[in-house]
PDB file of C-alpha atoms in Angstrom:
ATOM      1  CA  MET Z   1     169.309 211.950 254.014  1.00  0.00           C
ATOM      2  CA  ASN Z   2     167.773 211.546 257.430  1.00  0.00           C
ATOM      3  CA  THR Z   3     167.667 207.805 258.116  1.00  0.00           C
ATOM      4  CA  ASP Z   4     166.768 207.922 261.810  1.00  0.00           C
ATOM      5  CA  LYS Z   5     163.210 206.625 261.438  1.00  0.00           C
ATOM      6  CA  VAL Z   6     163.503 205.043 258.002  1.00  0.00           C
ATOM      7  CA  ILE Z   7     163.825 201.273 257.734  1.00  0.00           C
ATOM      8  CA  PHE Z   8     165.365 199.739 254.643  1.00  0.00           C
ATOM      9  CA  LYS Z   9     164.488 196.326 253.265  1.00  0.00           C
ATOM     10  CA  ILE Z  10     167.054 193.953 251.740  1.00  0.00           C
ATOM     11  CA  TYR Z  11     165.442 191.316 249.560  1.00  0.00           C
ATOM     12  CA  LYS Z  12     165.873 189.178 246.482  1.00  0.00           C
ATOM     13  CA  PRO Z  13     163.010 189.757 244.025  1.00  0.00           C
ATOM     14  CA  ALA Z  14     160.807 186.873 242.943  1.00  0.00           C
ATOM     15  CA  LYS Z  15     160.650 185.832 239.327  1.00  0.00           C
ATOM     16  CA  THR Z  16     157.966 187.390 237.220  1.00  0.00           C
ATOM     17  CA  SER Z  17     154.877 185.320 236.570  1.00  0.00           C
ATOM     18  CA  MET Z  18     154.949 186.303 232.903  1.00  0.00           C
ATOM     19  CA  GLN Z  19     158.157 184.393 232.131  1.00  0.00           C
ATOM     20  CA  SER Z  20     159.706 181.134 233.223  1.00  0.00           C
ATOM     21  CA  GLY Z  21     163.254 182.477 233.428  1.00  0.00           C
ATOM     22  CA  LEU Z  22     165.040 183.624 236.562  1.00  0.00           C
ATOM     23  CA  GLY Z  23     166.920 186.489 234.888  1.00  0.00           C
ATOM     24  CA  ASN Z  24     165.962 189.346 237.215  1.00  0.00           C
ATOM     25  CA  THR Z  25     166.400 187.372 240.431  1.00  0.00           C
ATOM     26  CA  ARG Z  26     170.206 187.318 240.660  1.00  0.00           C
ATOM     27  CA  PHE Z  27     170.735 190.546 242.590  1.00  0.00           C
ATOM     28  CA  TRP Z  28     169.845 191.574 246.123  1.00  0.00           C
ATOM     29  CA  HIS Z  29     167.851 194.808 246.278  1.00  0.00           C
ATOM     30  CA  LEU Z  30     167.974 197.524 248.918  1.00  0.00           C
ATOM     31  CA  ARG Z  31     164.880 199.687 249.087  1.00  0.00           C
ATOM     32  CA  ILE Z  32     163.079 201.876 251.603  1.00  0.00           C
ATOM     33  CA  LYS Z  33     160.388 199.856 253.334  1.00  0.00           C
ATOM     34  CA  PRO Z  34     157.003 201.279 252.357  1.00  0.00           C
ATOM     35  CA  ASP Z  35     155.425 203.097 255.262  1.00  0.00           C
ATOM     36  CA  SER Z  36     152.738 205.577 254.314  1.00  0.00           C
ATOM     37  CA  TYR Z  37     150.886 206.531 251.181  1.00  0.00           C
ATOM     38  CA  TYR Z  38     147.843 208.500 250.180  1.00  0.00           C
ATOM     39  CA  ILE Z  39     145.043 207.808 247.721  1.00  0.00           C
ATOM     40  CA  GLU Z  40     144.462 210.539 245.177  1.00  0.00           C
ATOM     41  CA  PRO Z  41     140.739 211.406 245.397  1.00  0.00           C
ATOM     42  CA  LEU Z  42     139.931 211.972 241.715  1.00  0.00           C
ATOM     43  CA  MET Z  43     141.477 208.916 240.038  1.00  0.00           C
ATOM     44  CA  GLY Z  44     142.159 206.702 243.060  1.00  0.00           C
ATOM     45  CA  TRP Z  45     145.886 206.456 242.341  1.00  0.00           C
ATOM     46  CA  ILE Z  46     148.205 205.586 245.192  1.00  0.00           C
ATOM     47  CA  GLY Z  47     150.938 208.122 245.839  1.00  0.00           C
ATOM     48  CA  SER Z  48     153.652 209.065 248.265  1.00  0.00           C
ATOM     49  CA  LYS Z  49     155.374 212.271 249.244  1.00  0.00           C
ATOM     50  CA  ASN Z  50     158.716 210.499 249.644  1.00  0.00           C
ATOM     51  CA  PRO Z  51     160.611 210.432 246.312  1.00  0.00           C
ATOM     52  CA  GLN Z  52     163.248 208.121 247.817  1.00  0.00           C
ATOM     53  CA  LYS Z  53     160.810 205.197 247.528  1.00  0.00           C
ATOM     54  CA  GLN Z  54     161.701 205.035 243.833  1.00  0.00           C
ATOM     55  CA  ILE Z  55     165.383 204.322 244.501  1.00  0.00           C
ATOM     56  CA  VAL Z  56     166.562 200.703 244.409  1.00  0.00           C
ATOM     57  CA  LEU Z  57     170.195 199.732 244.954  1.00  0.00           C
ATOM     58  CA  LYS Z  58     171.347 196.371 243.592  1.00  0.00           C
ATOM     59  CA  PHE Z  59     174.080 194.208 245.108  1.00  0.00           C
ATOM     60  CA  ASN Z  60     175.665 190.969 243.935  1.00  0.00           C
ATOM     61  CA  SER Z  61     175.448 189.343 247.359  1.00  0.00           C
ATOM     62  CA  LEU Z  62     173.636 189.664 250.657  1.00  0.00           C
ATOM     63  CA  GLU Z  63     176.930 190.352 252.436  1.00  0.00           C
ATOM     64  CA  GLN Z  64     177.598 193.394 250.239  1.00  0.00           C
ATOM     65  CA  ALA Z  65     174.160 194.825 250.964  1.00  0.00           C
ATOM     66  CA  VAL Z  66     174.501 194.276 254.713  1.00  0.00           C
ATOM     67  CA  SER Z  67     177.957 195.847 254.820  1.00  0.00           C
ATOM     68  CA  TYR Z  68     176.611 198.861 252.893  1.00  0.00           C
ATOM     69  CA  VAL Z  69     173.853 199.556 255.424  1.00  0.00           C
ATOM     70  CA  LYS Z  70     176.108 198.860 258.421  1.00  0.00           C
ATOM     71  CA  LYS Z  71     178.725 201.352 257.183  1.00  0.00           C
ATOM     72  CA  ARG Z  72     176.033 204.011 256.945  1.00  0.00           C
ATOM     73  CA  ASN Z  73     174.411 203.062 260.267  1.00  0.00           C
ATOM     74  CA  ILE Z  74     171.019 202.401 258.662  1.00  0.00           C
ATOM     75  CA  GLN Z  75     168.252 200.296 260.195  1.00  0.00           C
ATOM     76  CA  TYR Z  76     167.345 197.372 257.966  1.00  0.00           C
ATOM     77  CA  ILE Z  77     165.446 194.108 257.727  1.00  0.00           C
ATOM     78  CA  ILE Z  78     166.277 191.125 255.541  1.00  0.00           C
ATOM     79  CA  GLU Z  79     163.674 189.138 253.623  1.00  0.00           C
ATOM     80  CA  MET Z  80     165.171 185.799 252.694  1.00  0.00           C
ATOM     81  CA  PRO Z  81     163.960 184.291 249.399  1.00  0.00           C
ATOM     82  CA  LYS Z  82     161.593 181.362 249.526  1.00  0.00           C
ATOM     83  CA  ASN Z  83     162.871 177.984 248.370  1.00  0.00           C
ATOM     84  CA  ILE Z  84     161.756 177.063 244.887  1.00  0.00           C
ATOM     85  CA  ARG Z  85     160.357 173.570 244.622  1.00  0.00           C
ATOM     86  CA  ARG Z  86     160.922 172.265 241.117  1.00  0.00           C
ATOM     87  CA  ILE Z  87     158.781 169.429 239.843  1.00  0.00           C
ATOM     88  CA  PRO Z  88     160.375 167.529 236.956  1.00  0.00           C
ATOM     89  CA  LYS Z  89     157.997 167.410 234.020  1.00  0.00           C
ATOM     90  CA  SER Z  90     157.995 165.573 230.751  1.00  0.00           C
ATOM     91  CA  TYR Z  91     156.250 166.463 227.520  1.00  0.00           C
ATOM     92  CA  THR Z  92     154.829 162.944 227.294  1.00  0.00           C
ATOM     93  CA  ASN Z  93     152.859 163.498 230.512  1.00  0.00           C
ATOM     94  CA  ASN Z  94     150.527 165.765 228.526  1.00  0.00           C
ATOM     95  CA  PHE Z  95     149.205 162.731 226.635  1.00  0.00           C
ATOM     96  CA  ILE Z  96     148.832 160.228 229.458  1.00  0.00           C
TER      97      ILE Z  96
END
């Protein structure tokens, strides 16, 4: 794989808006940073000629992901997760 011009992104995915759980947010993901795409003229679908965009590597920690890209001499950027502000709620507040 030619990784001279390709930049990889290391990030921790956000929780889905469809569920309240944080199940899929434990791992750090390594993915090719999206660069170019084309719009298919008939249906308007967005496509890419790079099949490597579909590949996602998962790591248990940020340090493991960084050491992986450094060993392979790959350019990368890190997106740190945003802090989650939790507001304590009570069921009785619905009736006040």
